[in-house]
Tab-separated table of C-alpha atoms in Angstrom:
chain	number	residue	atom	x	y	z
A	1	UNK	CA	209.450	271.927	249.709
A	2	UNK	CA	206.941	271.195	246.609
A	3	UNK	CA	207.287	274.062	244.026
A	4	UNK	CA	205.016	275.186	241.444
A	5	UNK	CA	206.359	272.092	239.125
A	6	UNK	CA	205.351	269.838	241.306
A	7	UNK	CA	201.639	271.450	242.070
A	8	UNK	CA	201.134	270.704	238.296
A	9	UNK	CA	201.959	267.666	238.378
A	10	UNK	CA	200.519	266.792	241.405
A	11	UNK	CA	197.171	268.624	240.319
A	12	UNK	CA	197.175	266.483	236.722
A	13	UNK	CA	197.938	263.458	238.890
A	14	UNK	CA	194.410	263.927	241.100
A	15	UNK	CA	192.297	265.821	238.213
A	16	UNK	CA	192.637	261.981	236.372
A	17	UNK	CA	192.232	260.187	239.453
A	18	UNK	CA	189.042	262.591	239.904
A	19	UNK	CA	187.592	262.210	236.405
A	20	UNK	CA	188.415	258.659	236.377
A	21	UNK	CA	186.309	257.999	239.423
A	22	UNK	CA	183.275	260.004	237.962
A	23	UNK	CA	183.723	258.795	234.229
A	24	UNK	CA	183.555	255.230	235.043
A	25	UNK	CA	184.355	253.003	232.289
A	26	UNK	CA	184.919	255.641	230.224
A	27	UNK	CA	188.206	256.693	231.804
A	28	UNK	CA	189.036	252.887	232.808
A	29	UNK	CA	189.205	252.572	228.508
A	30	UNK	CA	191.478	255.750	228.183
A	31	UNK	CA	193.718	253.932	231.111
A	32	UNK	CA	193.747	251.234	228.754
A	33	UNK	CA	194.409	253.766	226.004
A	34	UNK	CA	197.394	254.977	227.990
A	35	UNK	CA	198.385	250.721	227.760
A	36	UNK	CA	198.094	250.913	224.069
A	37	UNK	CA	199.703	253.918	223.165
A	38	UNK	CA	203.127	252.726	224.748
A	39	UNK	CA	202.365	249.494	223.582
A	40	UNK	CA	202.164	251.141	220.292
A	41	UNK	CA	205.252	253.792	220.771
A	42	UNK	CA	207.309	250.790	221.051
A	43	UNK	CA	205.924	249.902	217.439
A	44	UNK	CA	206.821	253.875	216.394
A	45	UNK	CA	203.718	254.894	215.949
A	46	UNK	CA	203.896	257.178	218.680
A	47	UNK	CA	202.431	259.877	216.523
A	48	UNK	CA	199.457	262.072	217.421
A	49	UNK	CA	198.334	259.395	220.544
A	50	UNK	CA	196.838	256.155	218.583
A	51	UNK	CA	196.238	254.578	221.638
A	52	UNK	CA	194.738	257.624	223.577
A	53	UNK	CA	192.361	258.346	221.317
A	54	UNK	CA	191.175	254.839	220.293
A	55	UNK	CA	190.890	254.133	224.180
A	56	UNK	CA	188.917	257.593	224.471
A	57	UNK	CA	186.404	256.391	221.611
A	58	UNK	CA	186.196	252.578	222.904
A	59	UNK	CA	185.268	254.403	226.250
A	60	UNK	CA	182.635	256.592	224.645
A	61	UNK	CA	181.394	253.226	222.955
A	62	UNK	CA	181.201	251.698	226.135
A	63	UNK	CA	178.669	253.211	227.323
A	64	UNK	CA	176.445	252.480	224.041
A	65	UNK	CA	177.451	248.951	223.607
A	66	UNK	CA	175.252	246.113	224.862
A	67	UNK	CA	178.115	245.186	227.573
A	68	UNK	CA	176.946	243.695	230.605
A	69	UNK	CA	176.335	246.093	233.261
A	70	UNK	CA	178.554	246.600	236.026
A	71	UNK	CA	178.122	248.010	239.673
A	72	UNK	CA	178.353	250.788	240.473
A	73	UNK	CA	181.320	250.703	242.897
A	74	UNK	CA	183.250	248.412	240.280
A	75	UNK	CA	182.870	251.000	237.628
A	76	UNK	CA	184.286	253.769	239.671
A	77	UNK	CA	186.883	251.415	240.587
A	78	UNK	CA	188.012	250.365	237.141
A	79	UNK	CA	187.480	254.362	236.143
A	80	UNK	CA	189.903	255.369	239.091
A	81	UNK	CA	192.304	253.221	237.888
A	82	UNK	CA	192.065	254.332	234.171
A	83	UNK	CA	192.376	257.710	235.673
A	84	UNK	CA	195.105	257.229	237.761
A	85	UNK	CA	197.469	255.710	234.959
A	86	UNK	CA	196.214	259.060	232.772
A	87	UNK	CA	197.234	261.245	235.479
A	88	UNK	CA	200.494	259.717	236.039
A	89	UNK	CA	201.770	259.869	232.833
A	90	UNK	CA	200.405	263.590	232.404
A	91	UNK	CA	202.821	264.164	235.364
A	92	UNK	CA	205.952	262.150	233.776
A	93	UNK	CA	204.810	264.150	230.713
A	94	UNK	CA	205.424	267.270	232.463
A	95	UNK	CA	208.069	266.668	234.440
A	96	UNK	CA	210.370	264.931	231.300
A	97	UNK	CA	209.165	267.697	228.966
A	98	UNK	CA	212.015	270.430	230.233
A	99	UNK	CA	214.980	270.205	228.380
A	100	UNK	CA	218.351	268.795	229.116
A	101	UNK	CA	220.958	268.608	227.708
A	102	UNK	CA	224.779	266.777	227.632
A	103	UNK	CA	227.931	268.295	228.979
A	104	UNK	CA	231.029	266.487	228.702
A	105	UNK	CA	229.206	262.980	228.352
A	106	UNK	CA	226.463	263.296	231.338
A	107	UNK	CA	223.006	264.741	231.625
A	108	UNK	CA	221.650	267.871	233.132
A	109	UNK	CA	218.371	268.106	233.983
A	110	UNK	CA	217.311	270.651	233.877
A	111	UNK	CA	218.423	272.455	231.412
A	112	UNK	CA	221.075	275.433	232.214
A	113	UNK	CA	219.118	277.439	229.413
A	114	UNK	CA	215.434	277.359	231.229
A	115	UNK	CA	214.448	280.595	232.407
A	116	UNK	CA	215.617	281.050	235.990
A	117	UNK	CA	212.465	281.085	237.281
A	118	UNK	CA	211.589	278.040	235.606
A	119	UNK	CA	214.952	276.769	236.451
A	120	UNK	CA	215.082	277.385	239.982
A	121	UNK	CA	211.777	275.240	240.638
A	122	UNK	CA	212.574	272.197	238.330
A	123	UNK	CA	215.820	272.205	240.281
A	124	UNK	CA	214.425	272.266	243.677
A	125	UNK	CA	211.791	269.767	242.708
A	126	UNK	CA	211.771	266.679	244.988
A	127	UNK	CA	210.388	264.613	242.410
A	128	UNK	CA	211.690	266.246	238.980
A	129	UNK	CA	214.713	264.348	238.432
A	130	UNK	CA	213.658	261.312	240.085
A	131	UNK	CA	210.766	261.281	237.278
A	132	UNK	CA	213.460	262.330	234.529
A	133	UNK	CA	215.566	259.367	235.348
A	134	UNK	CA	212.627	256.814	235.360
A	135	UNK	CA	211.144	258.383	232.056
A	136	UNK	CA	215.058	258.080	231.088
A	137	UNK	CA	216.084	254.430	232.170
A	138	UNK	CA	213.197	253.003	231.082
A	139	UNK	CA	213.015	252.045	227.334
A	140	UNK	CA	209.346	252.236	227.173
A	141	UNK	CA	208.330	255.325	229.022
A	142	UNK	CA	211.613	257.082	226.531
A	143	UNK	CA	210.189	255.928	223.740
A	144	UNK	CA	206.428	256.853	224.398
A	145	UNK	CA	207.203	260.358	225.767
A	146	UNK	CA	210.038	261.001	222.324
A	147	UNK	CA	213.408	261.379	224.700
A	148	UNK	CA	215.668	260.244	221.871
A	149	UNK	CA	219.574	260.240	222.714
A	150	UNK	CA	219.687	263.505	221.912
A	151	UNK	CA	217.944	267.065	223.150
A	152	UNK	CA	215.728	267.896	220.346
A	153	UNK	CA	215.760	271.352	219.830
């Protein structure tokens, strides 16, 4: 059963892929922003979202530059897809952003100090921990999204 954890992410998830289809090329650059910014977290400059932001302002550029037009239906392709990779990592986003923490060498997601309410439904989330682990295994997506070896506190 989805709980409210899920609904959030699975709201952020189609709000991108909704924006991306009606923003066209500008979302298909802040896709590519999404590219750049864990392109550039690998670099440590994960800071205040380099790669976000310049994709955001190439995308607003876009649409002033003398590019060669493209159709219509291509556009809204490319700007799905832009959205879809900004909605997706708004969901890993949310779903790695509980804490955790280490008991006796192993993780616990989610942390045993949430709020039960909070608790309870990143517990019972079918796709919490399965998102944890991928944002946790993979060197890139840890980097980008600050999941050091240790729970910052």
């Amino acid at each position: 059963m989805l709980t409210w954890v899920d609904l959030l992410a699975l709201f952020s998830l189609a709000l991108g892929i909704a924006l991306g289809y009606r923003g066209g090329l500008v979302s298909a650059f802040a896709g590519l922003g999404i590219l750049l910014y864990l392109l550039l977290a690998q670099l440590g400059l994960s800071g205040p979202g380099w790669g976000l932001g310049l994709g955001l302002l190439a995308g607003m550029l876009a649409k002033s530059l003398p590019l060669p037009p493209l159709s219509q239906g291509l556009e809204a392709l490319l700007g799905t897809l832009g959205g879809f990779l900004l909605g997706l990592f708004l969901a890993l986003s949310l779903f790695a952003g509980f804490p955790w923490e280490e008991v006796g060498g192993t993780l616990r997601y989610p942390s045993a100090s949430l709020p039960t309410p909070v608790y309870e439904a990143v517990s019972q989330s079918p796709f919490a921990r399965e998102a944890f682990r991928l944002v946790w295994t993979s060197p890139w997506l840890r980097q980008a999204l600050s999941l050091k070896g240790e729970n910052p506190r």
